[in-house]
Coordinates of C-alpha atoms in Angstrom, one line a residue:
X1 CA 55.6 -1.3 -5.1
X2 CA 56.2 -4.7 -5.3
X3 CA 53.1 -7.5 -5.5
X4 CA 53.9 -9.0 -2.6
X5 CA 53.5 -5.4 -0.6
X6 CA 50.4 -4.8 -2.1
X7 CA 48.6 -8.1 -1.3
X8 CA 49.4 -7.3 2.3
X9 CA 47.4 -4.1 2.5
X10 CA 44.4 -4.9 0.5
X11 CA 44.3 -7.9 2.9
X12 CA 44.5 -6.1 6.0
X13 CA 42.2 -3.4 4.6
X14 CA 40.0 -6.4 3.5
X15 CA 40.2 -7.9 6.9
X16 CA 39.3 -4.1 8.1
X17 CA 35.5 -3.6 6.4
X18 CA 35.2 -7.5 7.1
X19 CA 33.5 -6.9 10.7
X20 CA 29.5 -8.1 10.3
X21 CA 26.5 -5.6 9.8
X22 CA 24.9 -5.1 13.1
X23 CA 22.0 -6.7 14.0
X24 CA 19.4 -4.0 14.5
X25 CA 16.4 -3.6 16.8
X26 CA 13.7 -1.2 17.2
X27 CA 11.0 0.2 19.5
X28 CA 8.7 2.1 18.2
X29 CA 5.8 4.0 20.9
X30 CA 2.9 5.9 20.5
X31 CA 0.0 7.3 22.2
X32 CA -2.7 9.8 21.4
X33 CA -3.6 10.5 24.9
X34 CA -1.6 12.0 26.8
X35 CA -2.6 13.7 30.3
X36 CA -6.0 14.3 31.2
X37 CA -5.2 18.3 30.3
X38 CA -4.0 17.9 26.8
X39 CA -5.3 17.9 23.8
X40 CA -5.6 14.1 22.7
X41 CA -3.4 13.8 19.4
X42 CA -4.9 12.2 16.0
X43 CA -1.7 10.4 14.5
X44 CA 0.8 9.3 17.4
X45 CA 0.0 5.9 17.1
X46 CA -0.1 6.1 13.4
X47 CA 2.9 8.1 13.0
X48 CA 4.6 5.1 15.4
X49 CA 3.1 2.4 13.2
X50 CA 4.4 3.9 10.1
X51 CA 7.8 4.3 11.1
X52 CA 8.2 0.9 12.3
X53 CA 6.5 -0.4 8.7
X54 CA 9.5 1.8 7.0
X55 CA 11.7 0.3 8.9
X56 CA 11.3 -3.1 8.5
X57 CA 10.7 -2.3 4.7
X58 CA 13.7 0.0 4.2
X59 CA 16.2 -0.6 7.7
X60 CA 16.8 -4.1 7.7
X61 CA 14.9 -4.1 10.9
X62 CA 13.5 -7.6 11.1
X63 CA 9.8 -8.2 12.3
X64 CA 10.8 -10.5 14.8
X65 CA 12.9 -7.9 16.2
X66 CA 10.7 -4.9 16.1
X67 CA 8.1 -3.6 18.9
X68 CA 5.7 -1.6 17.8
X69 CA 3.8 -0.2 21.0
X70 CA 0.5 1.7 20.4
X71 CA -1.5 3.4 22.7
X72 CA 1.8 2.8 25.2
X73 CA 1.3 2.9 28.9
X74 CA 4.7 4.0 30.8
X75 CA 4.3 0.3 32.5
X76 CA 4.2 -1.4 29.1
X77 CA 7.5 0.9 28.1
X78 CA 9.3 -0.3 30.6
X79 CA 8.4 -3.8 30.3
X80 CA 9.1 -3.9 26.7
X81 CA 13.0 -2.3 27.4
X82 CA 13.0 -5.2 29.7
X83 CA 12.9 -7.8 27.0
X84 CA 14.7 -5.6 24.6
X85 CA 17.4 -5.9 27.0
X86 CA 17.4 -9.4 26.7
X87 CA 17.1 -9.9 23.3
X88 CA 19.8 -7.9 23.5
X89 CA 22.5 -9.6 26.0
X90 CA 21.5 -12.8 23.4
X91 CA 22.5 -11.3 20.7
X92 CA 26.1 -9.8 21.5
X93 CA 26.7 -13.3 23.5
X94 CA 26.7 -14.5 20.0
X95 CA 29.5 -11.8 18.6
X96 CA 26.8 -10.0 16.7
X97 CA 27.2 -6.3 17.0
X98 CA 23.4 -4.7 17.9
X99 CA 22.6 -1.3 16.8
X100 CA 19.2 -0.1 18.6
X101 CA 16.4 2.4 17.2
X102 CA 13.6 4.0 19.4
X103 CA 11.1 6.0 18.3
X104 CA 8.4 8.2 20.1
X105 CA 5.3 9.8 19.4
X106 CA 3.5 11.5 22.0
X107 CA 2.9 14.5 24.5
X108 CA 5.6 15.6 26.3
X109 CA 6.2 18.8 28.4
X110 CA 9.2 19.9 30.5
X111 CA 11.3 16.9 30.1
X112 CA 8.5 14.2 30.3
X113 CA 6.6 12.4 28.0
X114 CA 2.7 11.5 28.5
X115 CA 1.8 8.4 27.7
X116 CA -2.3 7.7 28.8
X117 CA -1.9 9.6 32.0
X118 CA 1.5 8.4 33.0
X119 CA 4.8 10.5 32.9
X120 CA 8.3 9.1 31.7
X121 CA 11.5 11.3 32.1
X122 CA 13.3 11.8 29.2
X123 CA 16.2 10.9 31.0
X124 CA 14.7 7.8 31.8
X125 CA 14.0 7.3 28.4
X126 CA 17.4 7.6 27.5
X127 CA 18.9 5.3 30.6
X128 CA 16.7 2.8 29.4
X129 CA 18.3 2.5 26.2
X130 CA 21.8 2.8 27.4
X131 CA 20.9 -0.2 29.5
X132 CA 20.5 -2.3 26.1
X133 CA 23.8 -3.6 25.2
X134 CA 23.8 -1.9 22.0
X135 CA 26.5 0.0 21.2
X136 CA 25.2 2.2 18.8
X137 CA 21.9 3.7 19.9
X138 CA 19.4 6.5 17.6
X139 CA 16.5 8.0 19.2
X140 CA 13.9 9.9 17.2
X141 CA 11.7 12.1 19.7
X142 CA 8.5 13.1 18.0
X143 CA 7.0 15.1 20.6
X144 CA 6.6 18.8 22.2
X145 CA 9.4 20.1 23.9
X146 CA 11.5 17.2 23.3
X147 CA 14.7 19.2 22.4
X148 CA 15.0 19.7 26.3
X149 CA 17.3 16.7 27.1
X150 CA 19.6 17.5 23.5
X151 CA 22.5 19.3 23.7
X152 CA 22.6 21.0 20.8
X153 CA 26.0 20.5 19.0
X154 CA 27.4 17.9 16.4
X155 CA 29.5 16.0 18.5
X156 CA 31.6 15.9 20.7
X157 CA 35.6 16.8 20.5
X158 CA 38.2 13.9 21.5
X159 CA 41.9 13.9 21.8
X160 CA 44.2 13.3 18.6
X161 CA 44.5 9.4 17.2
X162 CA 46.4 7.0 15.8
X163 CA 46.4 6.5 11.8
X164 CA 44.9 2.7 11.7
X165 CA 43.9 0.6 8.6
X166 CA 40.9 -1.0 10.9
X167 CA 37.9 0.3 10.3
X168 CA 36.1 0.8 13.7
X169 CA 32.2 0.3 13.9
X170 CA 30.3 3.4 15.3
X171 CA 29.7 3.6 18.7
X172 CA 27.6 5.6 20.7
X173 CA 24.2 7.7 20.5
X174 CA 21.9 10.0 18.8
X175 CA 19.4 11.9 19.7
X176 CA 16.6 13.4 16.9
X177 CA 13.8 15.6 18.6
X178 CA 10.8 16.9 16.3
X179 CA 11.5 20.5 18.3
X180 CA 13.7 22.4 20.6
X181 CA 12.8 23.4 23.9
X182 CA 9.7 25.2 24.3
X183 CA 8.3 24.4 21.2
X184 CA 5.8 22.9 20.0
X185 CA 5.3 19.8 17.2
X186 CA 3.2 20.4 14.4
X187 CA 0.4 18.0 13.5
X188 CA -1.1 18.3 10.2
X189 CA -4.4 16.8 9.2
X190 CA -3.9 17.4 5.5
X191 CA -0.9 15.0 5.7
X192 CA -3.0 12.7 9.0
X193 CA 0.4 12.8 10.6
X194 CA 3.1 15.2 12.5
X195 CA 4.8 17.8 10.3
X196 CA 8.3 16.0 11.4
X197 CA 7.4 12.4 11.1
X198 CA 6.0 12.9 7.3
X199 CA 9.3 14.5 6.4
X200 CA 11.5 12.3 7.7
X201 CA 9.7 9.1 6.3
X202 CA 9.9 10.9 2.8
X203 CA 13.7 11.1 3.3
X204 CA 13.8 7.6 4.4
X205 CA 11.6 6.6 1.6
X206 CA 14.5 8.2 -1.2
X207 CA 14.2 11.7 -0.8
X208 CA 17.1 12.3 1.3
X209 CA 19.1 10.7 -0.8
X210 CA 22.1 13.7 -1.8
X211 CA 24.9 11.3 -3.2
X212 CA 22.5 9.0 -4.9
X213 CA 24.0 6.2 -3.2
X214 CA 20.8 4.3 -2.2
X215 CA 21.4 4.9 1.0
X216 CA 20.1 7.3 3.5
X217 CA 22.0 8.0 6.2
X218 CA 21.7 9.7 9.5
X219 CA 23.3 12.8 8.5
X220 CA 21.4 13.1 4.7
X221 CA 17.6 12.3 7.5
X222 CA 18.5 15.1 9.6
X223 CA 19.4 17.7 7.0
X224 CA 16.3 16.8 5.0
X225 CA 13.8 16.9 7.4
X226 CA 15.2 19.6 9.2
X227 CA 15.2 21.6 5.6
X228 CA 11.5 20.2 5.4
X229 CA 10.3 21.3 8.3
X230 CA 11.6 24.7 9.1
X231 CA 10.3 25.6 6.1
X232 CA 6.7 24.4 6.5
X233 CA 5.9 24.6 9.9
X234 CA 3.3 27.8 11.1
X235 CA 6.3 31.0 10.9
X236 CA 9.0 28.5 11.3
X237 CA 7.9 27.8 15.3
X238 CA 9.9 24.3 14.9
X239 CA 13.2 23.5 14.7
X240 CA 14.5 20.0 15.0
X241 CA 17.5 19.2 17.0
X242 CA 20.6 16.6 17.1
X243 CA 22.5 15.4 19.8
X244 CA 25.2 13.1 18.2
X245 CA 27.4 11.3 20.8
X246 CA 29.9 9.3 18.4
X247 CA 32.9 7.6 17.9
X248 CA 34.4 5.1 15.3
X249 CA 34.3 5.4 11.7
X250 CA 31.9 5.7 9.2
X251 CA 28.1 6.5 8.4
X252 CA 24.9 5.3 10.4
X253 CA 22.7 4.1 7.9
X254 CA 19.1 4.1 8.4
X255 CA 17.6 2.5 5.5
X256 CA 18.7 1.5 1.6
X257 CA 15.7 2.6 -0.7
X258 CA 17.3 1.1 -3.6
X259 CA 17.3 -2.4 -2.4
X260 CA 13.5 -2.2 -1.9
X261 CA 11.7 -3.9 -5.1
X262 CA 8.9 -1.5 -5.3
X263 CA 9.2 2.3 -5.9
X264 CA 7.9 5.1 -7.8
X265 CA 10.4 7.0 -10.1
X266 CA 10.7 10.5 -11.3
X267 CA 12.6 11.1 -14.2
X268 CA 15.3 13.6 -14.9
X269 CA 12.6 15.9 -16.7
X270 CA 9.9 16.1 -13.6
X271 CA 10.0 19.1 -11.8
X272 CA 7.4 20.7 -9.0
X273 CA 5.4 19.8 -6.2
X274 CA 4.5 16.2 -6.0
X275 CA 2.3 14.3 -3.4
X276 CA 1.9 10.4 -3.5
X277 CA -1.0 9.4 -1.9
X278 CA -2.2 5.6 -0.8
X279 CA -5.2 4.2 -2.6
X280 CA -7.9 4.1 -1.5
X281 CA -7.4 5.1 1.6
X282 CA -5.9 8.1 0.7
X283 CA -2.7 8.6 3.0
X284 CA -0.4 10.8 2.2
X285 CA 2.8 8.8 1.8
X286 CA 5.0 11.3 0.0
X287 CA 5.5 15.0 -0.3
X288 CA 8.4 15.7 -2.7
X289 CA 10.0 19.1 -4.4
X290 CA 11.4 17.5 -7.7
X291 CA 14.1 19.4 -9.5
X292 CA 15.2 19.0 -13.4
X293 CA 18.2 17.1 -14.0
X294 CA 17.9 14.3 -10.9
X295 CA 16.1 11.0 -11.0
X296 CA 14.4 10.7 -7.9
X297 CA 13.5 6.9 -7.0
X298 CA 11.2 6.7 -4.1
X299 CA 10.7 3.2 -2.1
X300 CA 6.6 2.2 -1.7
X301 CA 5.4 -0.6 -0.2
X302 CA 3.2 -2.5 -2.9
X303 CA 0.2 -1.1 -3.8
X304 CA -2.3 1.6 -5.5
X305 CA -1.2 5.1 -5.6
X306 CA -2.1 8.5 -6.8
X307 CA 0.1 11.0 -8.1
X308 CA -0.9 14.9 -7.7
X309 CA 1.5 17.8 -8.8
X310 CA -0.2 21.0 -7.8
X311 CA -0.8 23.7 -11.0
X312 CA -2.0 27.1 -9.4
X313 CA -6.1 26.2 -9.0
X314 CA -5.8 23.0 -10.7
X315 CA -4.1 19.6 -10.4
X316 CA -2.6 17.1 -12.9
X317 CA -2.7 13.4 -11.2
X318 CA -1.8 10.3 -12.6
X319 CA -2.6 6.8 -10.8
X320 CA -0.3 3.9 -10.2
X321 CA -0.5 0.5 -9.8
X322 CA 1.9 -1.6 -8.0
X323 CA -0.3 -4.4 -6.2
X324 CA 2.8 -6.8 -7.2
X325 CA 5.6 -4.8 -6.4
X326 CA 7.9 -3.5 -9.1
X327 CA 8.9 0.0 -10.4
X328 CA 6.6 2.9 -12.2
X329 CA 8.1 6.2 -13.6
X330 CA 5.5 9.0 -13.6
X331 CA 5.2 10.3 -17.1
X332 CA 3.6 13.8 -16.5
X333 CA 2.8 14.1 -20.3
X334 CA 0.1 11.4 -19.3
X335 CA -0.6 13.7 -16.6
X336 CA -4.9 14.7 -16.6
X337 CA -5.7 18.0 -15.5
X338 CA -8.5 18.1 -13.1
X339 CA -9.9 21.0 -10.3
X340 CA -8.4 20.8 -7.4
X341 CA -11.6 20.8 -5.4
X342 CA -12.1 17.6 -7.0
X343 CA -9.4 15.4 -6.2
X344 CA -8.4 17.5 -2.9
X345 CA -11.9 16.2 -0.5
X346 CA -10.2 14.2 2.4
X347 CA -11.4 10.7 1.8
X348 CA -12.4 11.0 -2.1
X349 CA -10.7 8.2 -4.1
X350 CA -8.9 9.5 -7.7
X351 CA -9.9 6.8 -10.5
X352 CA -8.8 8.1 -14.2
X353 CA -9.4 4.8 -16.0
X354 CA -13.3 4.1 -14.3
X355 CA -14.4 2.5 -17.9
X356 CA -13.6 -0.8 -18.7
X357 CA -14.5 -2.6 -21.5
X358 CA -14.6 -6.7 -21.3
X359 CA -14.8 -10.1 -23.2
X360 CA -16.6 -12.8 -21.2
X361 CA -16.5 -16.0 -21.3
X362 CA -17.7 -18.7 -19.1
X363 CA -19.9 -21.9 -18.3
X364 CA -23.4 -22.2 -17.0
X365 CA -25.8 -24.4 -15.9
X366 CA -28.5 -25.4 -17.3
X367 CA -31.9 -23.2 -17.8
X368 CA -33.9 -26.1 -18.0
X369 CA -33.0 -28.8 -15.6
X370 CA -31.4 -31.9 -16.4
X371 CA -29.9 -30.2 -19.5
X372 CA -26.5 -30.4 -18.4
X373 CA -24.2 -27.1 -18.2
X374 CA -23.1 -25.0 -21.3
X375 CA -20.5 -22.3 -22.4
X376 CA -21.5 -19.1 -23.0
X377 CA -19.3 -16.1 -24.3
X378 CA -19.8 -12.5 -24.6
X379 CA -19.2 -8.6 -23.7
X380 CA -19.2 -6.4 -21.1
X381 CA -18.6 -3.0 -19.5
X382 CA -17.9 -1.9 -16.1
X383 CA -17.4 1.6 -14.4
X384 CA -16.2 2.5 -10.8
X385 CA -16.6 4.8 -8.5
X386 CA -13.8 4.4 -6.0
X387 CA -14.5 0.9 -4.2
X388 CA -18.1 0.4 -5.6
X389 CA -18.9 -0.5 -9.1
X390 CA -21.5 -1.6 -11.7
X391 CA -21.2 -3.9 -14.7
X392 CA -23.8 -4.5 -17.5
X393 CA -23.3 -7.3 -20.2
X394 CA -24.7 -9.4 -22.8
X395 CA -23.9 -12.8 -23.3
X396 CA -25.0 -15.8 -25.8
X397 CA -24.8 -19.4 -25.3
X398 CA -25.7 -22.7 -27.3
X399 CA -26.6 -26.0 -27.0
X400 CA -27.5 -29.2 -28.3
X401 CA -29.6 -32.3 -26.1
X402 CA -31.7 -35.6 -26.9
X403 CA -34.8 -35.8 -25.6
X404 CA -37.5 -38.7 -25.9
X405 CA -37.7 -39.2 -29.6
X406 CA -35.9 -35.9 -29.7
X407 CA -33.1 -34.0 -30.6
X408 CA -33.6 -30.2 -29.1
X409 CA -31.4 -27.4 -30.4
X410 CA -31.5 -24.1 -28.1
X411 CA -30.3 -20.7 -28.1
X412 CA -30.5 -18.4 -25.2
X413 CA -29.3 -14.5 -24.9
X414 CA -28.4 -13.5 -20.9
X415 CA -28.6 -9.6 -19.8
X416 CA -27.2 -8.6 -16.7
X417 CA -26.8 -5.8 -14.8
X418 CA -25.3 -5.9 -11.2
X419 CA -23.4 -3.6 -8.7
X420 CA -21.4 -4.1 -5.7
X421 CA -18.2 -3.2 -3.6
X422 CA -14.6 -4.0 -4.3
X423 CA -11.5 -4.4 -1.8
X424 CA -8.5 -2.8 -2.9
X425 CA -6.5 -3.2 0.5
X426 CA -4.3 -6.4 -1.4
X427 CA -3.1 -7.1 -4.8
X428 CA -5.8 -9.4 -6.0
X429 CA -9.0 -7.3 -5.0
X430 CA -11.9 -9.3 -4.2
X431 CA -15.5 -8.1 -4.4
X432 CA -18.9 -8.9 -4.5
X433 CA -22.7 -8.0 -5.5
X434 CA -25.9 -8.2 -6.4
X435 CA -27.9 -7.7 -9.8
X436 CA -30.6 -8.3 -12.0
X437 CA -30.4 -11.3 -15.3
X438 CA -32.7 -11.9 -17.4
X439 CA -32.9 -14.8 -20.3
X440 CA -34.6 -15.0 -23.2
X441 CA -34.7 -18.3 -25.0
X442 CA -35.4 -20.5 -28.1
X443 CA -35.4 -23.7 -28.1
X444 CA -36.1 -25.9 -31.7
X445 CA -37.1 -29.6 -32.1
X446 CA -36.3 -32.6 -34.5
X447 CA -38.1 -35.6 -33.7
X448 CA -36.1 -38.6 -34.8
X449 CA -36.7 -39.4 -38.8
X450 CA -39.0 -36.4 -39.2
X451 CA -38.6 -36.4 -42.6
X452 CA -40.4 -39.7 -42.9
X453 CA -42.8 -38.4 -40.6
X454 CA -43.9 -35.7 -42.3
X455 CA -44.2 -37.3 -45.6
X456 CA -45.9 -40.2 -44.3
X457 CA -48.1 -38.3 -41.8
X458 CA -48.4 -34.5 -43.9
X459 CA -47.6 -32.8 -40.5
X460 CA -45.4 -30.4 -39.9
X461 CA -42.2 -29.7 -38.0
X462 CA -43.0 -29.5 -34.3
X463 CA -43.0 -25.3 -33.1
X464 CA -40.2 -23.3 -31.2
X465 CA -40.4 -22.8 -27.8
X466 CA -40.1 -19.4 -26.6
X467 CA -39.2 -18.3 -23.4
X468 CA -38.4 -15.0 -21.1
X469 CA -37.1 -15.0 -17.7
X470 CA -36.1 -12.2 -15.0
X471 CA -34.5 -12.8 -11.6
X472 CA -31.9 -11.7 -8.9
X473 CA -28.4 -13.0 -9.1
X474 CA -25.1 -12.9 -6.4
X475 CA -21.9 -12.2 -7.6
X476 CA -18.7 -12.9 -6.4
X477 CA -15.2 -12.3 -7.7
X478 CA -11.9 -11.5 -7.4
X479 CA -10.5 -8.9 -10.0
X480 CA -6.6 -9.3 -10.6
X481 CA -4.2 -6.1 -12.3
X482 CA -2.6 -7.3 -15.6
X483 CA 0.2 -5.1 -17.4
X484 CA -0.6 -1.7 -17.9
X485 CA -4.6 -0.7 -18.5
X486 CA -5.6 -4.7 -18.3
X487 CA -7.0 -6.9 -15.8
X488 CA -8.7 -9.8 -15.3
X489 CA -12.0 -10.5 -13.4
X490 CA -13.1 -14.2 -12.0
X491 CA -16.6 -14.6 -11.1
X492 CA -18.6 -17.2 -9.3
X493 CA -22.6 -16.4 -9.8
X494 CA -26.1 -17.7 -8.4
X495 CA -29.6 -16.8 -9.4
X496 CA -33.1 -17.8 -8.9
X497 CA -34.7 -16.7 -12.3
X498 CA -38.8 -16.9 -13.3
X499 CA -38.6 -18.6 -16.7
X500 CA -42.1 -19.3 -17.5
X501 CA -42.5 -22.2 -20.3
X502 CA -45.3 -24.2 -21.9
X503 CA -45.1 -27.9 -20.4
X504 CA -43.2 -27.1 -17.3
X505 CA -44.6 -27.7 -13.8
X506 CA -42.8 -24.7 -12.4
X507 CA -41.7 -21.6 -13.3
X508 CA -39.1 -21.0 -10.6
X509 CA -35.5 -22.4 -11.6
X510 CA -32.0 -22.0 -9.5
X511 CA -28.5 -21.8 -11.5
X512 CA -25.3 -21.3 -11.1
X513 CA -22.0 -20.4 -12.7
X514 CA -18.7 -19.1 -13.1
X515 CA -17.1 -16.8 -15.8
X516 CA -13.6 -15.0 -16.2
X517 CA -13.5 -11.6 -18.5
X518 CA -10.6 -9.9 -19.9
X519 CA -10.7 -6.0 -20.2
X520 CA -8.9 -3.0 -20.9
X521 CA -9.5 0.3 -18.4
X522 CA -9.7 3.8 -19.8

């Protein structure tokens, strides 16, 4: 073939992919109430809010194009398609293509779907999104019954075609319900979300991923959480169902794990159960069956996790950090065994490195007043228990001050020990408490030319002062992750401390300081 030739075809091919990724909205609705007769659900809205969260994490869904509706009235439904619409008609005025996602988590029975005493038709549902000019439209149905208003088949047949370089964007819809017709969806408390939804968000999240291409697509979803759920749910009562309705060429992708920054990683050599659970509220987030011989990258928002892989009555668990972002491979040989009643109590918080060992260092004012602020360094060690925690620590500090005539020299030795609650809901966990410090201190005096003194006047040097204080102290702080095991703490204290001392009016004294530690967890 000739250059010339072969310019021509990888330019029309080129001209071919060179159409624009849609521009993609979502509406994601929930409600735990449904009609006055049913059983009010625990994780509708939650399931709702999580999806939408994956989605703008993992499916280019931007915020400012998502509508997350909890606790959805029909009214509110409708009102929200009504701007969607519009959003919408804006967008494809502007040659963008629109792709639209809807999601539902709710009641349903015989074709409708309860939302806080209200009923929308399924149908209704889906003329309201063919309404949206959106050509290519995916509804996910998370509800009882919901398989009613799907067909049941793959596609749909058309007539023969015409081979064409251009490469046609998809068209059309899809319909994913949690359950076929007269059945019923699964929630699960030990996951605090529907059987369906948890599956499918683990796909999403990596899972899913077959090729290893980063990608999930709407076909690898399906499959997986189909697979997933069959297989879990109470003697296999639910069965998901598709409705696919397209044309044009090509996948529908639903979200690209490996673009996200932060994930956890299982290497080739990982095999089992796994669950990946949110810290410290402890969410599940993940549910994996590893096998050998794949690395399985899984996309997590940025946070504290814990790892569990499930060994007969016990339960090796590792703990991640990613309040930053980043990427963590779970190495199971660091795996600690522990009994499964222990780390399996709803609401308990996994902590394998609850010792940490610390140097201090900071500057404080004054125990005397009018002595001007000083350094002070020393160590420490902290343990935790979930959010709350204690410290105890021994610090020294030095100084040296004129006085009348005088030239003072004092040492002091602070103890504390204090206690108090931590945040762990952001990367740079604040915290605060309360606590106890006491102060013991020595203070030594040179008169100026005391040599001369004594000689001329046979006296002796003037005596130490001693003195012992106790009193309450606040703490406040903000404790920020370092590589690996270390951290950092920054602390702001105040105290009132008793510090009796011969020649002072009163024994009551106020300071204040601030100190920053360095430590390694174990």
């Amino acid at each position: 073939m000739k250059l010339p030739g072969l310019v021509v075809i990888l330019a029309v091919l080129l001209a071919g992919e060179a159409w624009a990724a849609p521009v993609r909205l979502l509406v994601s609705i929930g409600n735990n109430v449904g009609d006055p007769t049913d059983v009010p659900l625990r994780y509708a809205n939650a399931d709702a809010r999580r999806f939408h969260e994956v989605m703008l994490e993992l499916g280019q869904v931007q915020s400012t194009r998502a509508y997350l509706l909890e606790g959805a009235t029909v009214e509110q439904v409708r009102a929200a398609f009504t701007e969607v619409r519009g959003r919408a008609a804006e967008l494809a005025a502007s040659g963008a293509e629109v792709t639209l996602f809807i999601y539902v988590s709710a009641h349903a029975r015989a074709g409708q779907v309860h939302l806080g005493g209200g009923h929308l038709p399924l149908a209704e549902l889906r003329e309201l999104a063919r309404r949206v000019a959106a050509p290519l439209r995916v509804l996910i149905l998370d509800t009882c019954e919901s398989g009613i208003v799907a067909r049941r088949k793959g596609g749909r047949l058309v007539s023969g075609y015409e081979l064409s370089l251009e490469r046609l964007p998809l068209r059309g819809e899809v319909l994913i319900s949690s359950s076929g017709p007269a059945e019923s969806s699964e929630e699960w408390e030990s996951l605090a979300g529907s059987l369906f939804t948890h599956h499918l968000l683990t796909g999403l999240r990596g899972d899913a991923d077959v090729n290893g291409d980063g990608q999930i697509t709407l076909a690898e979803a399906y499959s997986y959480s189909y697979r997933r759920t069959v297989s879990a749910a109470a003697r296999g009562s639910q069965h998901p169902v598709a409705d696919i309705d397209l044309s044009g060429a090509g996948e529908v992708v639903l979200t690209e794990p490996l673009r996200h920054r932060s994930a956890v990683i299982f290497p080739p050599a990982s095999e089992g159960s796994f669950t990946v659970s949110s810290q410290p509220e402890p969410d599940v987030l993940l549910e994996v069956d590893k096998r050998a011989g794949r690395v399985l990258r899984l996309a997590v928002p940025p946070g504290r996790y814990v790892v569990r892989k499930r060994l007969g009555s016990r339960v090796a668990v590792a703990t991640l950090e990613l309040p930053y972002g980043g990427e963590l491979t779970v190495d199971e040989r660091a795996m600690v065994e522990r009994g499964w009643i222990e780390v399996a109590v709803k609401g308990g918080y996994v902590d394998l490195r609850a010792s940490t060992l610390l140097l201090v260092g900071g500057f404080q004012s004054g125990p005397i007043p009018q002595t001007g602020a000083r350094w002070r360094a020393g160590v420490g060690y902290r343990h935790t228990f979930g959010e709350w925690w204690w410290k105890a620590g021994v610090s020294a500090q030095r100084a040296t001050y004129a006085g009348v005539g005088l030239d003072i020299s004092e040492q002091s030795l602070l103890a504390q020990v204090s206690f108090g609650w931590r945040y762990l809901g952001w990367p740079l966990a604040p915290y605060g408490g309360l606590g106890l410090r006491s102060l013991t201190l020595r203070q030594s005096f040179t008169r100026a030319q005391e040599e001369r003194i004594q000689r001329a006047f046979g006296v002796k040097a003037l005596p130490e002062r001693w003195g012992q204080g106790l009193g309450p102290v606040g703490v406040a702080g903000v404790e920020i992750p370092l590589a690996g095991n270390a951290l950092a703490l920054l602390e702001a204290s105040a105290e009132l401390r008793y510090l009796p001392l011969e020649g002072d009016a009163s024994p009551w004294r106020t300071g204040a300081g601030v100190e920053a530690a360095v430590g390694w967890r174990f």
